[in-house]
Short mmCIF file of C-alpha atoms and ligand atoms in Angstrom, two decimals:
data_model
loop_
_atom_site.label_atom_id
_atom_site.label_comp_id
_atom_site.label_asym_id
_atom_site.label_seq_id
_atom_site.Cartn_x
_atom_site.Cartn_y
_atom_site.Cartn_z
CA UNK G 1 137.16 74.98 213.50
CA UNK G 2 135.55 71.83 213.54
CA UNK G 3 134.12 69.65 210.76
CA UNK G 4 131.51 67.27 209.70
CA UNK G 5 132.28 63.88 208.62
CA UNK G 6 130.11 60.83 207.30
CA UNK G 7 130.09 57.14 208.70
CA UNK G 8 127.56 55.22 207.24
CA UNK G 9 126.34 52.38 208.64
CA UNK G 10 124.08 50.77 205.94
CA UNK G 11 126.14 47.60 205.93
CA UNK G 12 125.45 47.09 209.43
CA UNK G 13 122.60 48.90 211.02
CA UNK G 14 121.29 48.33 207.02
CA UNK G 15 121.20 44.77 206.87
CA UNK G 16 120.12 43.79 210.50
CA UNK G 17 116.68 45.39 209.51
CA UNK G 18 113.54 42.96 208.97
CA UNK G 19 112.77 41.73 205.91
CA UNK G 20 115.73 42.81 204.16
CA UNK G 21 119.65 41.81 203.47
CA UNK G 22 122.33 42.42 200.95
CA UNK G 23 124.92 39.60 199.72
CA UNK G 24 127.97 39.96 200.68
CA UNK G 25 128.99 41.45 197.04
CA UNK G 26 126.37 43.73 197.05
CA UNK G 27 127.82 45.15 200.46
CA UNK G 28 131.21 45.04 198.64
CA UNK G 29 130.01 47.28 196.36
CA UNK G 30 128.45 49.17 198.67
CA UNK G 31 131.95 50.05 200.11
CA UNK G 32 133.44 50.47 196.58
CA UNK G 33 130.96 53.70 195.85
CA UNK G 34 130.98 55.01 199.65
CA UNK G 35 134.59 55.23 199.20
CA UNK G 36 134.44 56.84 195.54
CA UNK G 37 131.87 59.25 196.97
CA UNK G 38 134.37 60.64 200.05
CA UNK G 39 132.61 58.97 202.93
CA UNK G 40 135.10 59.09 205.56
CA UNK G 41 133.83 55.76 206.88
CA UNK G 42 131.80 52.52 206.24
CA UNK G 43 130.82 50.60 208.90
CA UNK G 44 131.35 47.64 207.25
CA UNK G 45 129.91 44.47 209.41
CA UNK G 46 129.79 42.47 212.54
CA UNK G 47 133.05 40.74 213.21
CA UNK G 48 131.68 38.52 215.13
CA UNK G 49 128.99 36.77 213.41
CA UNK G 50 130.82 34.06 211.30
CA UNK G 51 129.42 34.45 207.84
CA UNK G 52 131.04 37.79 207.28
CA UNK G 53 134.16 36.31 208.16
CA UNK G 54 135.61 36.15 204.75
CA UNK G 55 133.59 39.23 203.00
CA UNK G 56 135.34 41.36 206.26
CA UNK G 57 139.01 39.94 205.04
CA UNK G 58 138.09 40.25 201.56
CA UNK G 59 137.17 43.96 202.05
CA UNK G 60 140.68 44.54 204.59
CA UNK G 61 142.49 43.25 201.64
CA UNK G 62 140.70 45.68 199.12
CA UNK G 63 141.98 48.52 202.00
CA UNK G 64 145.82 47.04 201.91
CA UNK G 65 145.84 46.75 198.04
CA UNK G 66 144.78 50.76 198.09
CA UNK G 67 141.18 49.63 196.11
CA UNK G 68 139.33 50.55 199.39
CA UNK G 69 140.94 53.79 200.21
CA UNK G 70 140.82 55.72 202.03
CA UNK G 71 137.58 55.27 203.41
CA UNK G 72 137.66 53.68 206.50
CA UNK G 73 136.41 49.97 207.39
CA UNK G 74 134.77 49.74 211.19
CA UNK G 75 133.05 46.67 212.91
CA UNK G 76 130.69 46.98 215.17
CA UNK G 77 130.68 44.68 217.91
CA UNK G 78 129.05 44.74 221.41
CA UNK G 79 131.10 45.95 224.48
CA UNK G 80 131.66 42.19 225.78
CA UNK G 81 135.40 40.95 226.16
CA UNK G 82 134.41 37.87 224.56
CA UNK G 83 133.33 39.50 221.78
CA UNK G 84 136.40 41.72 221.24
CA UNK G 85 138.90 38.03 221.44
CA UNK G 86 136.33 36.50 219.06
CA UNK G 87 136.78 39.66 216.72
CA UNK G 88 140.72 39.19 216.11
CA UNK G 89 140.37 35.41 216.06
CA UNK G 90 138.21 36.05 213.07
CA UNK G 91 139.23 38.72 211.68
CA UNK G 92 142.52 39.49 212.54
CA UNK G 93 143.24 42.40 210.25
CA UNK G 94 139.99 44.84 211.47
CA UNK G 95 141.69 47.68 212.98
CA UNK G 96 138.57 50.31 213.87
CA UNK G 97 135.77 49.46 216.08
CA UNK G 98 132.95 50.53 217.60
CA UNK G 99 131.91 49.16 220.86
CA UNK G 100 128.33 49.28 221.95
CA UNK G 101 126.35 49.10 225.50
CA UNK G 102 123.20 50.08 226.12
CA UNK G 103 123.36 53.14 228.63
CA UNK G 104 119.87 54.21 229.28
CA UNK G 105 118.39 53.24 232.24
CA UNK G 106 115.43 51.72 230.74
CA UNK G 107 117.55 49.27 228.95
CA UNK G 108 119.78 48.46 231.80
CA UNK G 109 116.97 47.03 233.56
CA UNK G 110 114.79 46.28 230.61
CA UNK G 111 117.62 43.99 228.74
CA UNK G 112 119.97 43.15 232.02
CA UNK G 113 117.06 42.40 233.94
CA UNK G 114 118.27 44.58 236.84
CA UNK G 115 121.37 42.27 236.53
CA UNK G 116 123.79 45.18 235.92
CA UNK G 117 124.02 48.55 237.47
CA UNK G 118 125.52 51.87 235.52
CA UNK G 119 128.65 51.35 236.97
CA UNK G 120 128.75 47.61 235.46
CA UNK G 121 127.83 49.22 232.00
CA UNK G 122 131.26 51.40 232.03
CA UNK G 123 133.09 48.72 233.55
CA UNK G 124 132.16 46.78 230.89
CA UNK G 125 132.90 49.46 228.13
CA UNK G 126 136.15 49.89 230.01
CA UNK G 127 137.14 46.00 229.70
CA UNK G 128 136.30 46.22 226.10
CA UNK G 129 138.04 48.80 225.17
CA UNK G 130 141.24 47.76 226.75
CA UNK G 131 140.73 44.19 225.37
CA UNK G 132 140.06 46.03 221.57
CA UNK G 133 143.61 48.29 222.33
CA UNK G 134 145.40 45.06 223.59
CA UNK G 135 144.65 43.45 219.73
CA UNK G 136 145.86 46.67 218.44
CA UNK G 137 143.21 48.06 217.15
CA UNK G 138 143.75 51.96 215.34
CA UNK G 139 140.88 53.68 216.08
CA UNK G 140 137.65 53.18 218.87
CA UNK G 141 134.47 54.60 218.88
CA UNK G 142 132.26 53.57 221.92
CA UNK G 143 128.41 53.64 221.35
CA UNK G 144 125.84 54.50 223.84
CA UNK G 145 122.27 52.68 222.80
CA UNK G 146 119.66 54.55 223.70
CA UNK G 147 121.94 57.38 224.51
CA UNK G 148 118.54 59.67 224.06
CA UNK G 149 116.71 58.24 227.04
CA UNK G 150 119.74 58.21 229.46
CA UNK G 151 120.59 60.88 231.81
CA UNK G 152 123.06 63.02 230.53
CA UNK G 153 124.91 63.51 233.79
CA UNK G 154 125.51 59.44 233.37
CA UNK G 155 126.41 59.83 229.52
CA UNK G 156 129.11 62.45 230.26
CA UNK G 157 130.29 60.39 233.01
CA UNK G 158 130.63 57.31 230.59
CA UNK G 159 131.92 58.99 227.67
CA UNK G 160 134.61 60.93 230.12
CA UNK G 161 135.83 57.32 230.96
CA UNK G 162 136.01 56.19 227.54
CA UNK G 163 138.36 59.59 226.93
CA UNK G 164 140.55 58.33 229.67
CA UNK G 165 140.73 54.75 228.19
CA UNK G 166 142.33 56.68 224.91
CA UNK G 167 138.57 56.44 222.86
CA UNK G 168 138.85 58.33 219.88
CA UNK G 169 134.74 59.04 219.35
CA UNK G 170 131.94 58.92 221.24
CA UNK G 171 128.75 57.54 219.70
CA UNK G 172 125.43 58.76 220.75
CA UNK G 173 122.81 56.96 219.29
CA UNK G 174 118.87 57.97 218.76
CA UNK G 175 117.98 54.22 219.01
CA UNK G 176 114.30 54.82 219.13
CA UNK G 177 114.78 58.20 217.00
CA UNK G 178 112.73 60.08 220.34
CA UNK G 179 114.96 63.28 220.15
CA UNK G 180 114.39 66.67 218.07
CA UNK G 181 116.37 68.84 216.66
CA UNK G 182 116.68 71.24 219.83
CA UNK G 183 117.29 68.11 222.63
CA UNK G 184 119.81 66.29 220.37
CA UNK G 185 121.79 70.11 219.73
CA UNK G 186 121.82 70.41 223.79
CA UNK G 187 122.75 66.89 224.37
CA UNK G 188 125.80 66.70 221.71
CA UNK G 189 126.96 70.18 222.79
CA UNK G 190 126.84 69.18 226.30
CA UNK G 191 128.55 66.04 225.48
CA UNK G 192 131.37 68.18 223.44
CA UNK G 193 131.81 70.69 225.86
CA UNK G 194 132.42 68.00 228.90
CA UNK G 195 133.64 64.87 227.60
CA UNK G 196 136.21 67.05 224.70
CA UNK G 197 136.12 63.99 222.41
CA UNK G 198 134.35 63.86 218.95
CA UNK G 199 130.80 63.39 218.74
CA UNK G 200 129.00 60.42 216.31
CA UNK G 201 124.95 60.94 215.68
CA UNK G 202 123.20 57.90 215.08
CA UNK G 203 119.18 59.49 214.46
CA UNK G 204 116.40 57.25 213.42
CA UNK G 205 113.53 58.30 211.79
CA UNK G 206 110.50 57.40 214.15
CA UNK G 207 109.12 60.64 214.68
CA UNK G 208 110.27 61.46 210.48
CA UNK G 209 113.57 63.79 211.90
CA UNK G 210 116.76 61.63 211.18
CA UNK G 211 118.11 64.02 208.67
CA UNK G 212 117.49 67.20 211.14
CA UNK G 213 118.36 65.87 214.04
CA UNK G 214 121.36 64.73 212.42
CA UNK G 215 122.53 68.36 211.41
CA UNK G 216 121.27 69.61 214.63
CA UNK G 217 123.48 67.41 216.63
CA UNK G 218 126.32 68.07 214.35
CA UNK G 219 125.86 71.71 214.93
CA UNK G 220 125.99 70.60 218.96
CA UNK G 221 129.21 68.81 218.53
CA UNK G 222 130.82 71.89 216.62
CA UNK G 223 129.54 74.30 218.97
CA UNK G 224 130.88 72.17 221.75
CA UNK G 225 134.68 72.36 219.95
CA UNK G 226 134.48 68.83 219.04
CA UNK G 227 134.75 67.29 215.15
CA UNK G 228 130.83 66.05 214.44
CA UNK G 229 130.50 62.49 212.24
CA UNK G 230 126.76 61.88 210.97
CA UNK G 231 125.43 58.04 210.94
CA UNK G 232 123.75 57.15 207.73
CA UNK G 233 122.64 54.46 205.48
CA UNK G 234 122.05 54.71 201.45
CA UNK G 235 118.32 55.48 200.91
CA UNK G 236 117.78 55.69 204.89
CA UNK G 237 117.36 51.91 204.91
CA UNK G 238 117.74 50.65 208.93
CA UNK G 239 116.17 49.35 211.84
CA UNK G 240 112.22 49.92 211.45
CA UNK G 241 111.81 53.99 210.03
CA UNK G 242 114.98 53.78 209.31
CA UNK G 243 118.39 56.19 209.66
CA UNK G 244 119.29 59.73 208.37
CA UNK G 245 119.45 58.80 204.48
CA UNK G 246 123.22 59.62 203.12
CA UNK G 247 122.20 61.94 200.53
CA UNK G 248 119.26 63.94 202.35
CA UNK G 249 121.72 64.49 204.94
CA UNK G 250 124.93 65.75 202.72
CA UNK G 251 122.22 67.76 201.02
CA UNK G 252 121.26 69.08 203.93
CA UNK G 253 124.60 70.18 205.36
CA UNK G 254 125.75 71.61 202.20
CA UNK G 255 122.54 73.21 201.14
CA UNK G 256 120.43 74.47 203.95
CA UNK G 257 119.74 77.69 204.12
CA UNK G 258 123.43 79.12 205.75
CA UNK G 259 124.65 75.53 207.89
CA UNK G 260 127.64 75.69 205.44
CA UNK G 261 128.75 79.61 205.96
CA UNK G 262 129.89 77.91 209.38
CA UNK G 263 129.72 74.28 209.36
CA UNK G 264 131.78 72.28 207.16
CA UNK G 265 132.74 69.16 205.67
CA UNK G 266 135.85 67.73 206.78
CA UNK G 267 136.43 65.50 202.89
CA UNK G 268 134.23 66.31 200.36
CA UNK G 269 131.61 64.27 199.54
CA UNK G 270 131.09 63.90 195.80
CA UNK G 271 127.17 64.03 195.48
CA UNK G 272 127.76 63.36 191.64
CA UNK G 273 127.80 59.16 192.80
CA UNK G 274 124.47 59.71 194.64
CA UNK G 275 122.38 58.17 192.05
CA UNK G 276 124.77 55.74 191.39
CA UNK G 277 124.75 54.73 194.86
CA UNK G 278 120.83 54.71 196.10
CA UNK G 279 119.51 53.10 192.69
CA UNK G 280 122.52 50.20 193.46
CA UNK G 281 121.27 50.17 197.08
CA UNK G 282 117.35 50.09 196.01
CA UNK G 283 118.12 47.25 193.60
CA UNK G 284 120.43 45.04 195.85
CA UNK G 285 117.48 45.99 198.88
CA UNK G 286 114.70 45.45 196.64
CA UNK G 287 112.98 48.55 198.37
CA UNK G 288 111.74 51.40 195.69
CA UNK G 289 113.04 54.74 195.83
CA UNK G 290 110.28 56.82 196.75
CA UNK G 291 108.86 59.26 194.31
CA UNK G 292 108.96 62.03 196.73
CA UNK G 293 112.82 61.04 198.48
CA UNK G 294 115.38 64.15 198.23
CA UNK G 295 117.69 63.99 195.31
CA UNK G 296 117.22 60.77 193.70
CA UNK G 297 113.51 60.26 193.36
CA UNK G 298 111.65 60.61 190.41
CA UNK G 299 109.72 63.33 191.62
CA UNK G 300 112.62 65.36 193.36
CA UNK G 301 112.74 67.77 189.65
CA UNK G 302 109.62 66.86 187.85
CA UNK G 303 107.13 70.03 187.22
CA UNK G 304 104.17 69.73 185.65
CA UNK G 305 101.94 72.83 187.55
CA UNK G 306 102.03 75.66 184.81
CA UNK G 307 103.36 78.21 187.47
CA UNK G 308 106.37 75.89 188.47
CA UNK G 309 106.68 74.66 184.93
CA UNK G 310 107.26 78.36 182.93
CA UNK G 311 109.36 79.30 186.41
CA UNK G 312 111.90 76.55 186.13
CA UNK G 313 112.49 76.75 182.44
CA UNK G 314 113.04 80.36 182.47
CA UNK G 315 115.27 79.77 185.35
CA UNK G 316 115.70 76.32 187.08
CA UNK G 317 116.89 78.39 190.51
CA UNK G 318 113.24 79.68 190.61
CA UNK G 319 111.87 76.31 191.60
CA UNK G 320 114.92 73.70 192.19
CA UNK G 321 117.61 74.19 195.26
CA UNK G 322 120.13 72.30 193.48
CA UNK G 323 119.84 70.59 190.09
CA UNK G 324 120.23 67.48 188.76
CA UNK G 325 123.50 67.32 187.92
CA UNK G 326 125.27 67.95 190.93
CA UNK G 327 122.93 64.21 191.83
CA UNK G 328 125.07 62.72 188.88
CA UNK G 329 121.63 62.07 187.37
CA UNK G 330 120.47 63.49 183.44
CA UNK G 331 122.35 61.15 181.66
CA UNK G 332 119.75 58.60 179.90
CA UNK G 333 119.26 55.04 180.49
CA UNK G 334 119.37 52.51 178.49
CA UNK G 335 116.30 49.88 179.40
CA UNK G 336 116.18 46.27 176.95
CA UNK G 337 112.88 46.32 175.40
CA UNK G 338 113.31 43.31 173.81
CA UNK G 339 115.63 40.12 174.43
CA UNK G 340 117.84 40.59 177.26
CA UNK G 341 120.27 38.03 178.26
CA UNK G 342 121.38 37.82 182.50
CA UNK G 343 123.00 36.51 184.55
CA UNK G 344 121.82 33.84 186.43
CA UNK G 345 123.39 31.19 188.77
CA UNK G 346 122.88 28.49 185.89
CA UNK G 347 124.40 30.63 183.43
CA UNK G 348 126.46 29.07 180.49
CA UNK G 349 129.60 30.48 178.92
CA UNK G 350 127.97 31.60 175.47
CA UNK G 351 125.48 33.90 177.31
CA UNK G 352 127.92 34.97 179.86
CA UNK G 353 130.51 35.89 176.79
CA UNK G 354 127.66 37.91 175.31
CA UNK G 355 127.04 40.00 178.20
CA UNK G 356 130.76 41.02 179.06
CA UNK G 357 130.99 41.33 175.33
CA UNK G 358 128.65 44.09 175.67
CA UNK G 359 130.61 45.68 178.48
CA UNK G 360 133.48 45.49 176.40
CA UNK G 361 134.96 42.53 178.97
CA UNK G 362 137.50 40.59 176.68
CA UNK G 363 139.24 37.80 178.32
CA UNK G 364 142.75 36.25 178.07
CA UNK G 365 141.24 32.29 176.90
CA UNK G 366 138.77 30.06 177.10
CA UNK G 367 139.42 29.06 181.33
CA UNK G 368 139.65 32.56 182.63
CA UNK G 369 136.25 33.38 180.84
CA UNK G 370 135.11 29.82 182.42
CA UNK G 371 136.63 31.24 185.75
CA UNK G 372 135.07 34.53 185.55
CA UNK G 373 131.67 32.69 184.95
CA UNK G 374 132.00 30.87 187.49
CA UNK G 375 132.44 32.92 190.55
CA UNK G 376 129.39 34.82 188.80
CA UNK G 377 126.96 31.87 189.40
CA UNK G 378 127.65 31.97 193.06
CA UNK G 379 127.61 35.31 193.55
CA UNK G 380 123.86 34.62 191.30
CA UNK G 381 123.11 32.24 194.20
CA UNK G 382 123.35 34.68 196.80
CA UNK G 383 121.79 37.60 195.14
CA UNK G 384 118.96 35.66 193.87
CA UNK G 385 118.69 38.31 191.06
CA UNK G 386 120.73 39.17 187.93
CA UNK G 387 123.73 41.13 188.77
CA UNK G 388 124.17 44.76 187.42
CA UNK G 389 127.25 46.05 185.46
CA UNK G 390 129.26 47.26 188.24
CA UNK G 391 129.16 43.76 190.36
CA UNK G 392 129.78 41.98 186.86
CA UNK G 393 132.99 44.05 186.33
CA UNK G 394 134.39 43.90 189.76
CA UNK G 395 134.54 39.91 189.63
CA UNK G 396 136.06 40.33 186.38
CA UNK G 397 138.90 43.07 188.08
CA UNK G 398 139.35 41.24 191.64
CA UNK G 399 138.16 37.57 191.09
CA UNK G 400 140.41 36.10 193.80
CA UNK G 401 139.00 38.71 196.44
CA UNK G 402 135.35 37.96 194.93
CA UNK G 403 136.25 34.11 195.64
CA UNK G 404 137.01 34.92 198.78
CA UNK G 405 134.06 37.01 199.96
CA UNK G 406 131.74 34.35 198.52
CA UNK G 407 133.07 32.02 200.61
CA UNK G 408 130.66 30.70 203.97
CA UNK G 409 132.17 27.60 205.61
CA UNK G 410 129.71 27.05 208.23
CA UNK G 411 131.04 25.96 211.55
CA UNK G 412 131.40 22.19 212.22
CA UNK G 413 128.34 20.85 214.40
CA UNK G 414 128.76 19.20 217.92
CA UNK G 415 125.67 17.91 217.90
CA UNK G 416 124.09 15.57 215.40
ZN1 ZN O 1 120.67 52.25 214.59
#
């Protein structure tokens, strides 16, 4: 039988939405709690855009020391053989990819400006791929943007030629989120059925149905014979109404009413990290959980209505699908009311001291502490906000990887 697995994509389709970004710790962490919450993968960054350059080898290295494992680390480039050769000159270490083309005919002519036919797009696909295996790389998805507005006939055709070029997953992306639950089911099924590969779902919420169209396609792939892995991002942040959020979806695989008598998780997802995870990602995004969002907003198991109220303390089952706990929330937090010391990117040593102090950080002398400071003002001066516990303890644990990921060299200029 087949099984579900999770690739999210906040680090990537997350960050290349308007108005928002994460420093390269913050997607650090990011990775750290994916990967202690069983997501099978984390697309991670673009490879080719110079300023991850050194946050990608920073996060390889976490993978090779074992601290990153085993969740997976993907870049996502563009199908373009250029692209691929820039890829391993940067990043030499990245071995899993996914490759993206547009395949719709829309944006064929609307972005080539009728200067490429189908044919060019797998061509194209085809050149990248090959170029990708040439550097060695492990594992290949191949994307098809807009794969919702393009024929289907042409989408099995293209993800049949990827198969032959040794592609282990085929990507169809909701770019514009225009499916629904029933198209997307046909569509991955069909896909399943006549390309044989696994199926990826990449929903956006346009029309408010990332999270069902998600499952639905899932349930397409499995029906087709074919291993299903759901696109999300923590919180649903992405491009304009965003993706299928991470824990709405796992919710909704695990606890809608009889998906999970047949269709499974491939790795367990521990839900416990969930609130971890999404108030980390709504602090480092500076977007608000909504009151209302599944699982980790303040709403999701507040009752105040005097029917709903007496039902759920006699028994919680009567109104709640799942409780709390299995959210990892209940436990209470601790908010300074009155002086709070941060950090800051103009911090000083005492200060600093006094905060690890309080996280029971002890270190060896006077320089390390000094050291330890240090790579916490410049991680300060990308965040442009105090940094939380978690971030404050990693630099202490892996300060020559956090030196690393900090680091942007911008390119020398030709032109002055
Ligand atoms: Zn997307």
């Amino acid at each position: 039988m087949a099984n579900i697995y999770f690739i999210d994509v906040t680090n990537r389709d997350g960050v290349q939405t308007a108005n928002l970004g994460l420093s390269k710790l913050e997607k650090t962490m990011i990775n750290m709690y994916l990967n202690e919450m069983g997501v099978f993968q984390s697309e991670f960054g673009f490879p080719t855009t110079r300023h991850e350059s050194f946050y990608l080898q920073a996060n390889l290295e976490l993978a090779e020391m074992g601290v990153l494992k085993p969740i997976r680390l993907g870049g996502w480039i563009r199908a373009v053989v250029a692209d691929v050769e820039k890829t391993f000159k940067l990043v030499p270490n990245i071995k899993h990819l996914n490759i993206s083309i547009s395949t719709s005919d829309q944006m064929i002519q609307g972005k080539f400006q009728d200067d490429k036919s189908r044919e060019d797009v797998v061509s194209m696909m085809v050149d990248a791929v090959e170029a990708a295996r040439a550097h060695g790389a492990q594992s290949i998805g191949v994307n098809a943007e807009d794969a919702s507005r393009t024929e289907i006939g042409f989408l099995v055709r293209f993800g049949s030629v990827a198969k032959e070029h040794g592609v282990d997953r085929f990507r169809y992306c909701d770019t514009l989120g225009y499916d629904n639950a029933f198209t997307i089911y046909e569509s991955a099924k069909t896909l399943a059925e006549d390309v044989g590969i696994p199926i990826e779902l990449h929903c956006h919420g346009d029309l408010g149905m990332a999270v069902a169209n998600s499952i639905a396609g899932a349930k397409g792939a499995i029906d087709g014979g074919q291993d299903a892995y759901i696109n999300t991002t923590v919180n649903g942040i992405g491009e304009r109404a965003g993706n299928a959020d991470l824990v709405a979806t796992v919710l909704a695989v695990t606890k809608s009413k009889g998906f999970a008598d047949k269709y499974q998780l491939g790795k367990p997802i521990d839900l416990t990290k969930a609130w971890e995870v999404s108030k980390f990602a709504s602090y480092a995004f500076e977007v608000p959980i909504p009151m209302n969002q599944p699982g980790v907003g303040a709403n999701a198991f507040a009752h105040s209505s005097g029917i709903h109220a007496d039902g759920v303390l006699k028994d919680p089952e009567n109104y709640e699908l799942y409780s709390f706990n299995d959210l990892g929330r209940g436990e209470p937090e601790l908010v300074e009311t009155g002086r709070e010391i941060c950090s800051g990117e103009y911090s000083g040593i005492s200060g600093f001291s006094h905060i690890m102090g309080q996280m029971e950080v002890s270190f060896g002398d006077a320089r390390q502490a000094e050291e330890i400071l240090e790579l916490a003002r410049y991680a300060n001066v990308e965040a442009q906000k105090p940094l939380v516990e978690d971030e404050l303890l990693f630099i202490a644990k892996y300060p020559k990887i956090v030196r690393k990921l900090l680091t942007l060299i911008p390119p020398e200029l030709t032109h002055s």
